[in-house]
mmCIF file of C-alpha atoms in Angstrom:
data_model
loop_
_atom_site.group_PDB
_atom_site.id
_atom_site.type_symbol
_atom_site.label_atom_id
_atom_site.label_comp_id
_atom_site.label_asym_id
_atom_site.label_seq_id
_atom_site.Cartn_x
_atom_site.Cartn_y
_atom_site.Cartn_z
ATOM 1 C CA MET A 1 134.133 118.508 54.747
ATOM 2 C CA ILE A 2 132.208 120.169 57.550
ATOM 3 C CA SER A 3 133.302 119.033 61.000
ATOM 4 C CA ARG A 4 131.538 121.618 63.186
ATOM 5 C CA LEU A 5 128.691 124.131 62.863
ATOM 6 C CA THR A 6 127.930 127.313 64.755
ATOM 7 C CA VAL A 7 124.240 128.127 65.077
ATOM 8 C CA LEU A 8 123.490 131.810 65.649
ATOM 9 C CA TYR A 9 120.047 132.013 67.215
ATOM 10 C CA ASP A 10 117.935 134.835 68.626
ATOM 11 C CA GLU A 11 118.345 134.510 72.383
ATOM 12 C CA ARG A 12 115.541 137.078 72.878
ATOM 13 C CA CYS A 13 113.009 134.724 71.292
ATOM 14 C CA ALA A 14 111.541 132.043 73.567
ATOM 15 C CA LEU A 15 110.792 129.770 70.598
ATOM 16 C CA CYS A 16 114.375 130.077 69.354
ATOM 17 C CA VAL A 17 115.703 129.215 72.810
ATOM 18 C CA ARG A 18 113.411 126.183 72.965
ATOM 19 C CA CYS A 19 114.605 125.053 69.533
ATOM 20 C CA ARG A 20 118.214 125.440 70.686
ATOM 21 C CA ASP A 21 117.484 123.380 73.795
ATOM 22 C CA TRP A 22 115.785 120.713 71.692
ATOM 23 C CA MET A 23 118.751 120.504 69.304
ATOM 24 C CA LEU A 24 121.118 120.223 72.270
ATOM 25 C CA SER A 25 119.117 117.207 73.471
ATOM 26 C CA GLN A 26 119.513 115.399 70.124
ATOM 27 C CA ASP A 27 122.363 113.177 68.976
ATOM 28 C CA ALA A 28 124.404 115.145 66.470
ATOM 29 C CA LEU A 29 126.445 113.737 63.596
ATOM 30 C CA VAL A 30 128.172 117.105 63.326
ATOM 31 C CA PRO A 31 128.870 118.989 66.567
ATOM 32 C CA LEU A 32 126.765 122.118 67.015
ATOM 33 C CA ASP A 33 127.936 125.196 68.872
ATOM 34 C CA PHE A 34 125.272 127.738 69.761
ATOM 35 C CA LEU A 35 125.948 131.448 69.910
ATOM 36 C CA ALA A 36 123.393 134.077 70.843
ATOM 37 C CA SER A 37 123.116 136.365 67.818
ATOM 38 C CA HIS A 38 122.910 139.543 69.908
ATOM 39 C CA SER A 39 125.926 138.681 72.039
ATOM 40 C CA ILE A 40 129.096 140.741 71.905
ATOM 41 C CA ARG A 41 130.975 137.664 70.662
ATOM 42 C CA ALA A 42 128.575 137.106 67.755
ATOM 43 C CA VAL A 43 128.744 140.750 66.714
ATOM 44 C CA GLN A 44 132.556 140.702 66.952
ATOM 45 C CA LEU A 45 132.858 137.522 64.889
ATOM 46 C CA TYR A 46 130.078 137.968 62.356
ATOM 47 C CA GLY A 47 128.526 141.444 62.609
ATOM 48 C CA ARG A 48 130.406 142.861 59.632
ATOM 49 C CA VAL A 49 129.832 139.929 57.306
ATOM 50 C CA ILE A 50 126.335 138.717 58.193
ATOM 51 C CA PRO A 51 123.729 141.457 57.754
ATOM 52 C CA TRP A 52 120.924 139.110 58.889
ATOM 53 C CA LEU A 53 122.468 138.585 62.325
ATOM 54 C CA GLY A 54 119.646 138.569 64.868
ATOM 55 C CA ASP A 55 116.900 138.707 62.244
ATOM 56 C CA GLU A 56 117.320 135.236 60.769
ATOM 57 C CA LEU A 57 118.610 131.864 61.846
ATOM 58 C CA VAL A 58 122.217 131.688 60.654
ATOM 59 C CA VAL A 59 124.516 128.666 60.581
ATOM 60 C CA VAL A 60 128.237 128.996 59.942
ATOM 61 C CA GLY A 61 130.427 126.061 58.964
ATOM 62 C CA ASP A 62 133.978 125.692 60.187
ATOM 63 C CA GLY A 63 135.160 126.284 56.615
ATOM 64 C CA GLY A 64 133.415 129.663 56.416
ATOM 65 C CA GLU A 65 130.186 128.455 54.783
ATOM 66 C CA VAL A 66 127.089 130.458 55.731
ATOM 67 C CA TRP A 67 123.447 129.394 55.547
ATOM 68 C CA VAL A 68 120.557 131.726 56.351
ATOM 69 C CA GLY A 69 116.849 131.204 57.012
ATOM 70 C CA PRO A 70 115.344 128.038 55.509
ATOM 71 C CA ALA A 71 118.750 126.779 54.347
ATOM 72 C CA ALA A 72 120.083 127.173 57.907
ATOM 73 C CA PHE A 73 117.082 125.247 59.226
ATOM 74 C CA LEU A 74 117.845 122.369 56.843
ATOM 75 C CA VAL A 75 121.532 122.379 57.795
ATOM 76 C CA CYS A 76 120.548 122.100 61.460
ATOM 77 C CA LEU A 77 118.390 119.078 60.637
ATOM 78 C CA TRP A 78 121.222 117.619 58.525
ATOM 79 C CA ALA A 79 123.561 117.792 61.537
ATOM 80 C CA LEU A 80 121.191 115.747 63.738
ATOM 81 C CA ALA A 81 121.376 111.968 63.598
ATOM 82 C CA ASP A 82 117.622 111.323 63.600
ATOM 83 C CA TYR A 83 116.828 114.099 61.108
ATOM 84 C CA ARG A 84 119.518 113.896 58.428
ATOM 85 C CA GLU A 85 117.263 111.871 56.130
ATOM 86 C CA TRP A 86 114.488 114.433 56.619
ATOM 87 C CA SER A 87 116.860 117.248 55.697
ATOM 88 C CA HIS A 88 117.555 115.517 52.383
ATOM 89 C CA ARG A 89 113.850 114.963 51.740
ATOM 90 C CA LEU A 90 112.953 118.557 52.579
ATOM 91 C CA ALA A 91 115.748 119.898 50.384
ATOM 92 C CA GLY A 92 114.617 117.843 47.383
ATOM 93 C CA ASP A 93 112.375 119.029 44.574
ATOM 94 C CA THR A 94 109.221 117.573 46.099
ATOM 95 C CA PHE A 95 109.308 119.336 49.466
ATOM 96 C CA SER A 96 111.741 122.259 49.150
ATOM 97 C CA LYS A 97 109.030 124.857 48.492
ATOM 98 C CA VAL A 98 107.012 123.551 51.442
ATOM 99 C CA ALA A 99 110.085 123.671 53.707
ATOM 100 C CA VAL A 100 110.841 127.250 52.659
ATOM 101 C CA LYS A 101 107.240 128.346 53.267
ATOM 102 C CA PHE A 102 107.118 126.548 56.612
ATOM 103 C CA PHE A 103 110.331 128.092 57.874
ATOM 104 C CA ALA A 104 109.487 131.561 56.551
ATOM 105 C CA THR A 105 106.101 131.472 58.301
ATOM 106 C CA LEU A 106 107.601 130.090 61.508
ATOM 107 C CA SER A 107 110.306 132.746 61.487
ATOM 108 C CA LYS A 108 107.886 135.587 60.779
ATOM 109 C CA LYS A 109 105.486 134.490 63.532
ATOM 110 C CA ARG A 110 108.051 133.125 66.029
ATOM 111 C CA ARG A 111 107.382 135.640 68.802
ATOM 112 C CA TRP A 112 103.629 135.111 68.509
ATOM 113 C CA ILE A 113 104.072 131.304 68.527
ATOM 114 C CA ALA A 114 106.353 131.518 71.569
ATOM 115 C CA TYR A 115 103.764 133.638 73.341
ATOM 116 C CA LEU A 116 101.076 130.970 72.762
ATOM 117 C CA THR A 117 103.141 128.079 74.107
#
């Protein structure tokens, strides 16, 4: 059973920082720790085992589980009280392809989106 999650986010991306701040403002069913992916601590802890560090959203469970990209996005939603049901819906057969496309597009264009807002 997962009792805590570490979210490795790109601290150089304004959109990523805003998303972190938004998640911090939400009620969480599973506590979330946030770690800047380019920090010395993140590189020390995960640099050798997570090749996507800094390029993708990464979530690490306290049991060593690792989710990357769209799966990490869904795990973040799953941890939040008001969004757990949505995480299940988005992970299901009906919406999973849409969720993957949405997150992939958001991730690819995140610096451009942050610039616009």
